[in-house]
JSON list of C-alpha atoms in Angstrom, two decimals:
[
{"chain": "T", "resi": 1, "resn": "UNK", "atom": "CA", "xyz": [-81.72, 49.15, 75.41]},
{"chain": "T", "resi": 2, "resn": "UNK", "atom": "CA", "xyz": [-85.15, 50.60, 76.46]},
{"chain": "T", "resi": 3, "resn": "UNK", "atom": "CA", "xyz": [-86.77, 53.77, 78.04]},
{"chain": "T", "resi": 4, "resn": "UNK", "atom": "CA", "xyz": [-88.89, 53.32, 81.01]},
{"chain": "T", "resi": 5, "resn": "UNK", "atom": "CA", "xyz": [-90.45, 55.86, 83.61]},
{"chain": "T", "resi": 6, "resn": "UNK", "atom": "CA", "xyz": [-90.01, 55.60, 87.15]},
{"chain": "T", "resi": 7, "resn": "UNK", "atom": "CA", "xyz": [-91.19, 57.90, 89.39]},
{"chain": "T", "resi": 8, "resn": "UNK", "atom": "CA", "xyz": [-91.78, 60.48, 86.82]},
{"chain": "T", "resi": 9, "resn": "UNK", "atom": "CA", "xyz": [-88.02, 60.14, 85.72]},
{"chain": "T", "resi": 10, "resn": "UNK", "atom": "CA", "xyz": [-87.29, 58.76, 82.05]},
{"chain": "T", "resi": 11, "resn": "UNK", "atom": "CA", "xyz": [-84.47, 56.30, 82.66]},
{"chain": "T", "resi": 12, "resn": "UNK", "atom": "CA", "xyz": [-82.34, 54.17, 79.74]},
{"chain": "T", "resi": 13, "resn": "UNK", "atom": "CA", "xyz": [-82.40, 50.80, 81.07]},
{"chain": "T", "resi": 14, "resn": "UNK", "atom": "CA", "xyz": [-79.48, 48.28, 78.83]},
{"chain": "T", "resi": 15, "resn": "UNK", "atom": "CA", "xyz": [-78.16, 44.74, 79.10]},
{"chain": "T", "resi": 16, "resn": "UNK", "atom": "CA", "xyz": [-74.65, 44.59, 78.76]},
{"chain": "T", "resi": 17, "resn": "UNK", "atom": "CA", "xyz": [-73.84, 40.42, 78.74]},
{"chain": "T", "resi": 18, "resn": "UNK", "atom": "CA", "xyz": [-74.66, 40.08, 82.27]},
{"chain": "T", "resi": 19, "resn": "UNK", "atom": "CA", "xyz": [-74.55, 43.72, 83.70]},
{"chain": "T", "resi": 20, "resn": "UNK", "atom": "CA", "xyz": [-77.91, 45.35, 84.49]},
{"chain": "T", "resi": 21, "resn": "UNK", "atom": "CA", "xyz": [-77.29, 49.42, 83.82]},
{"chain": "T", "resi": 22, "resn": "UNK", "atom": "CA", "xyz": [-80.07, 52.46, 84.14]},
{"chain": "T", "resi": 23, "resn": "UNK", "atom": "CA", "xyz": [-79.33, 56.21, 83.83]},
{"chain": "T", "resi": 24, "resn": "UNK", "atom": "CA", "xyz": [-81.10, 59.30, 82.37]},
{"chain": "T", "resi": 25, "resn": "UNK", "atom": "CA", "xyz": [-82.37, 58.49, 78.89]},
{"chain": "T", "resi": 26, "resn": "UNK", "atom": "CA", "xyz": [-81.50, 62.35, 77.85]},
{"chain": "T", "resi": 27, "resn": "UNK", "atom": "CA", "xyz": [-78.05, 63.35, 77.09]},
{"chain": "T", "resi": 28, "resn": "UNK", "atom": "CA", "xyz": [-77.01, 65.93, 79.80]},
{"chain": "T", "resi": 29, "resn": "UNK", "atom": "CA", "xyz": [-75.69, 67.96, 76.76]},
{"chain": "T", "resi": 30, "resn": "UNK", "atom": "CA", "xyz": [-79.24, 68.96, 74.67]},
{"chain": "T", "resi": 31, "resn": "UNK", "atom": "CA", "xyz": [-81.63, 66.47, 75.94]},
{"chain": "T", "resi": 32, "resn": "UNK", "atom": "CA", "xyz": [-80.92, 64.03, 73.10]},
{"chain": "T", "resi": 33, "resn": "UNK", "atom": "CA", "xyz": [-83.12, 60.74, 73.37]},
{"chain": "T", "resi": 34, "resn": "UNK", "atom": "CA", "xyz": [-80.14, 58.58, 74.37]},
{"chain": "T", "resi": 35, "resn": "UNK", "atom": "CA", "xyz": [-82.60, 55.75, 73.40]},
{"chain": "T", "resi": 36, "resn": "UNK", "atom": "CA", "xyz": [-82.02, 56.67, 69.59]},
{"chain": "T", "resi": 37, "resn": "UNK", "atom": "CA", "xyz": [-78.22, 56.35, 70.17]},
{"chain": "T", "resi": 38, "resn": "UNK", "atom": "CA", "xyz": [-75.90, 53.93, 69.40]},
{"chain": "T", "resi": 39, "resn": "UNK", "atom": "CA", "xyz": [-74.60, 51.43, 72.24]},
{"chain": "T", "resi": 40, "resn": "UNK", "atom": "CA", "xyz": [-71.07, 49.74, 71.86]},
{"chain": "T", "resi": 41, "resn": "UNK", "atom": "CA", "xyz": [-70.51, 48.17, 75.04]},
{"chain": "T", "resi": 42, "resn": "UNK", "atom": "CA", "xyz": [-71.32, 49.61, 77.88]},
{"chain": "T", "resi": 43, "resn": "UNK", "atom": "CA", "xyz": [-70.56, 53.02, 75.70]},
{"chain": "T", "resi": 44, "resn": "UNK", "atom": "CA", "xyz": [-73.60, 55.08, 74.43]},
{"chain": "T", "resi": 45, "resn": "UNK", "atom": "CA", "xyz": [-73.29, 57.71, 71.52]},
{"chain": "T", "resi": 46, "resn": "UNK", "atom": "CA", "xyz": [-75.89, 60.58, 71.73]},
{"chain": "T", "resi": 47, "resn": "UNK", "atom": "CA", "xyz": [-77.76, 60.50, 68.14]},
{"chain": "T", "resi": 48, "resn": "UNK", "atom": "CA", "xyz": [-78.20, 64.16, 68.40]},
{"chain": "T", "resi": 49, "resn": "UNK", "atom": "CA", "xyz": [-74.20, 65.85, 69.16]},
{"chain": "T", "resi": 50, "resn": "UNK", "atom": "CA", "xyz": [-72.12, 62.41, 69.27]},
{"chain": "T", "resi": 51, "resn": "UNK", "atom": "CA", "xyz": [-70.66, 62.86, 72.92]},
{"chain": "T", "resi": 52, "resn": "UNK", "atom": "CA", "xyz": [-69.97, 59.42, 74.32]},
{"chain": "T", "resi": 53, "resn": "UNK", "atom": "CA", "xyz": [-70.85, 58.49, 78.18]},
{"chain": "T", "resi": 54, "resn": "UNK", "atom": "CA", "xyz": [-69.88, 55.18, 80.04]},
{"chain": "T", "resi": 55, "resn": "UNK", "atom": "CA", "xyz": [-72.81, 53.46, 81.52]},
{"chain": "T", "resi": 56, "resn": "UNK", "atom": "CA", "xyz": [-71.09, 51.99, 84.17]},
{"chain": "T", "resi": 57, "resn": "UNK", "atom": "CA", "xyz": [-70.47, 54.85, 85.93]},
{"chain": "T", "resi": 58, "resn": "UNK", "atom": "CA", "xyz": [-72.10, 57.28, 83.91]},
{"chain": "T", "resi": 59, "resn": "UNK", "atom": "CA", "xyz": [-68.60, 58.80, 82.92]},
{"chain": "T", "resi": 60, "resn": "UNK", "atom": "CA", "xyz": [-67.90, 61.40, 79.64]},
{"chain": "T", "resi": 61, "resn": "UNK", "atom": "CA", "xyz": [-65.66, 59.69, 77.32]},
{"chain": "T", "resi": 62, "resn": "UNK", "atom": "CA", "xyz": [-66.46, 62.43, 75.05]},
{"chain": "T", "resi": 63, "resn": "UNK", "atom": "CA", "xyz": [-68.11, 65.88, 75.35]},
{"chain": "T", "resi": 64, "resn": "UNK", "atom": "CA", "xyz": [-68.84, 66.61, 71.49]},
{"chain": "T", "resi": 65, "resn": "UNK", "atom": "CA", "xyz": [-68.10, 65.23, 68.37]},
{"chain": "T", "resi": 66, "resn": "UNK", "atom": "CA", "xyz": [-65.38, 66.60, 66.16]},
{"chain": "T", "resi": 67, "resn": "UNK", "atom": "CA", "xyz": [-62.60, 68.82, 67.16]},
{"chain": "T", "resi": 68, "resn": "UNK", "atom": "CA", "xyz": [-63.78, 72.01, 65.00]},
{"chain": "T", "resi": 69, "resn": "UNK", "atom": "CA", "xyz": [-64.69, 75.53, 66.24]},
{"chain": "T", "resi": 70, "resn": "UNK", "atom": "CA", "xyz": [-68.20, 74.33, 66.61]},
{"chain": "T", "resi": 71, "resn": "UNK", "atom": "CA", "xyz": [-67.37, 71.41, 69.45]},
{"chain": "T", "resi": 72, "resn": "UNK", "atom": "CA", "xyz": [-64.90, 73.97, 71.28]},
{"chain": "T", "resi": 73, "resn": "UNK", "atom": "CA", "xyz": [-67.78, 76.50, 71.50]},
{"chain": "T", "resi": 74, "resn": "UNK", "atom": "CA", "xyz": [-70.31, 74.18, 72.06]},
{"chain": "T", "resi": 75, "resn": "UNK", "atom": "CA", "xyz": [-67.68, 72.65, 75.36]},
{"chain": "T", "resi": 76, "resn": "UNK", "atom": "CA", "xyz": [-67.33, 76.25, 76.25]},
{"chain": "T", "resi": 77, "resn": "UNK", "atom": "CA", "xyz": [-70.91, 77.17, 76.74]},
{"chain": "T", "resi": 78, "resn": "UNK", "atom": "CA", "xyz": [-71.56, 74.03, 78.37]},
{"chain": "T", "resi": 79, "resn": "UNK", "atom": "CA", "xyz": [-69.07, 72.09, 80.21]},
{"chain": "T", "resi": 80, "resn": "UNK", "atom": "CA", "xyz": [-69.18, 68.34, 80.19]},
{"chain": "T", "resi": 81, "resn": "UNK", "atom": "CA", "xyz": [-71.11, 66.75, 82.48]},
{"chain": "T", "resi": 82, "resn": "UNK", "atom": "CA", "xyz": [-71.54, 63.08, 83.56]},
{"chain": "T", "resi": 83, "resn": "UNK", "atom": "CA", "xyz": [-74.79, 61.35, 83.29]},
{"chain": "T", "resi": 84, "resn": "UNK", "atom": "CA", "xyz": [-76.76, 60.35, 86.30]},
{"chain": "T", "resi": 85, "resn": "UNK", "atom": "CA", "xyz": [-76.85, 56.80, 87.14]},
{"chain": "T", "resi": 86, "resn": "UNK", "atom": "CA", "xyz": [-79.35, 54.54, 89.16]},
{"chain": "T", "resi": 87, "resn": "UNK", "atom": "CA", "xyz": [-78.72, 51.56, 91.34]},
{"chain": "T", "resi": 88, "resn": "UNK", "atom": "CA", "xyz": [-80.99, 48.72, 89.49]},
{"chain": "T", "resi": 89, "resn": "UNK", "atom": "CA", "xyz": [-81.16, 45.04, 90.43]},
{"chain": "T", "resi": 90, "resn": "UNK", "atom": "CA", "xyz": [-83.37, 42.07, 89.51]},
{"chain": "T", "resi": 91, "resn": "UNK", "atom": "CA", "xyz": [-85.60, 40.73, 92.66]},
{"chain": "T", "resi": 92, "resn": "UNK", "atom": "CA", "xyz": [-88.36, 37.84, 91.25]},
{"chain": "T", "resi": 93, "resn": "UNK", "atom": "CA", "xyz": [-87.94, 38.54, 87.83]},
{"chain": "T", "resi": 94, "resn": "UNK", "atom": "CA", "xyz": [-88.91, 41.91, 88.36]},
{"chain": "T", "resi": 95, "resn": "UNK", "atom": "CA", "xyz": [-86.47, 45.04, 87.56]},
{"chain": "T", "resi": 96, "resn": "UNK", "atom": "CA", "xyz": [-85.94, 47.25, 90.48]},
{"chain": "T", "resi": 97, "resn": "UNK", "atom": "CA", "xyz": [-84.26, 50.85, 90.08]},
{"chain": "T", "resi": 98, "resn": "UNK", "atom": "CA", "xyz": [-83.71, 53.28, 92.76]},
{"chain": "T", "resi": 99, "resn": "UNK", "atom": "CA", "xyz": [-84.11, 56.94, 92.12]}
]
């Protein structure tokens, strides 16, 4: 997992066995550096709140860690929200993403 720019837009690029993925590198939640996070699969924790995204398709798995009153406030000020993903592909060895 790496952090690249392109086109003045910081993008998480990750090998998952042979899948290619690149979306924001912030969580949508705070702006955590995604980058610092922990990736199980094609699932990435944000180091900062713990909410869980999919890269595939840049789905929520979770929206917050825990299940206190801090996590239901924190979900009601600010709704989940999916992360952006790119298209990427490999031409000549090089990595392509379109955003």
């Amino acid at each position: 997992m790496k952090e690249v720019m392109a086109n003045d837009h910081e993008i998480l690029l990750a090998r998952v066995g042979d899948s290619l993925y690149a979306v924001d590198s912030r969580c949508p939640h705070m702006g955590g550096k995604l980058t610092e996070g922990r990736l199980e699969g094609t699932i990435i924790t944000c180091p900062r709140h713990g909410s869980r995204f999919d890269l595939a398709d840049g789905s929520v798995v979770r929206w917050l860690q825990g299940s206190g009153l801090l996590s239901r406030i924190g979900t009601t000020l600010k709704s989940p929200r999916p992360l952006k993903t790119y298209n990427v592909k490999v031409e000549g060895g090089e990595i392509l993403v379109e955003v």
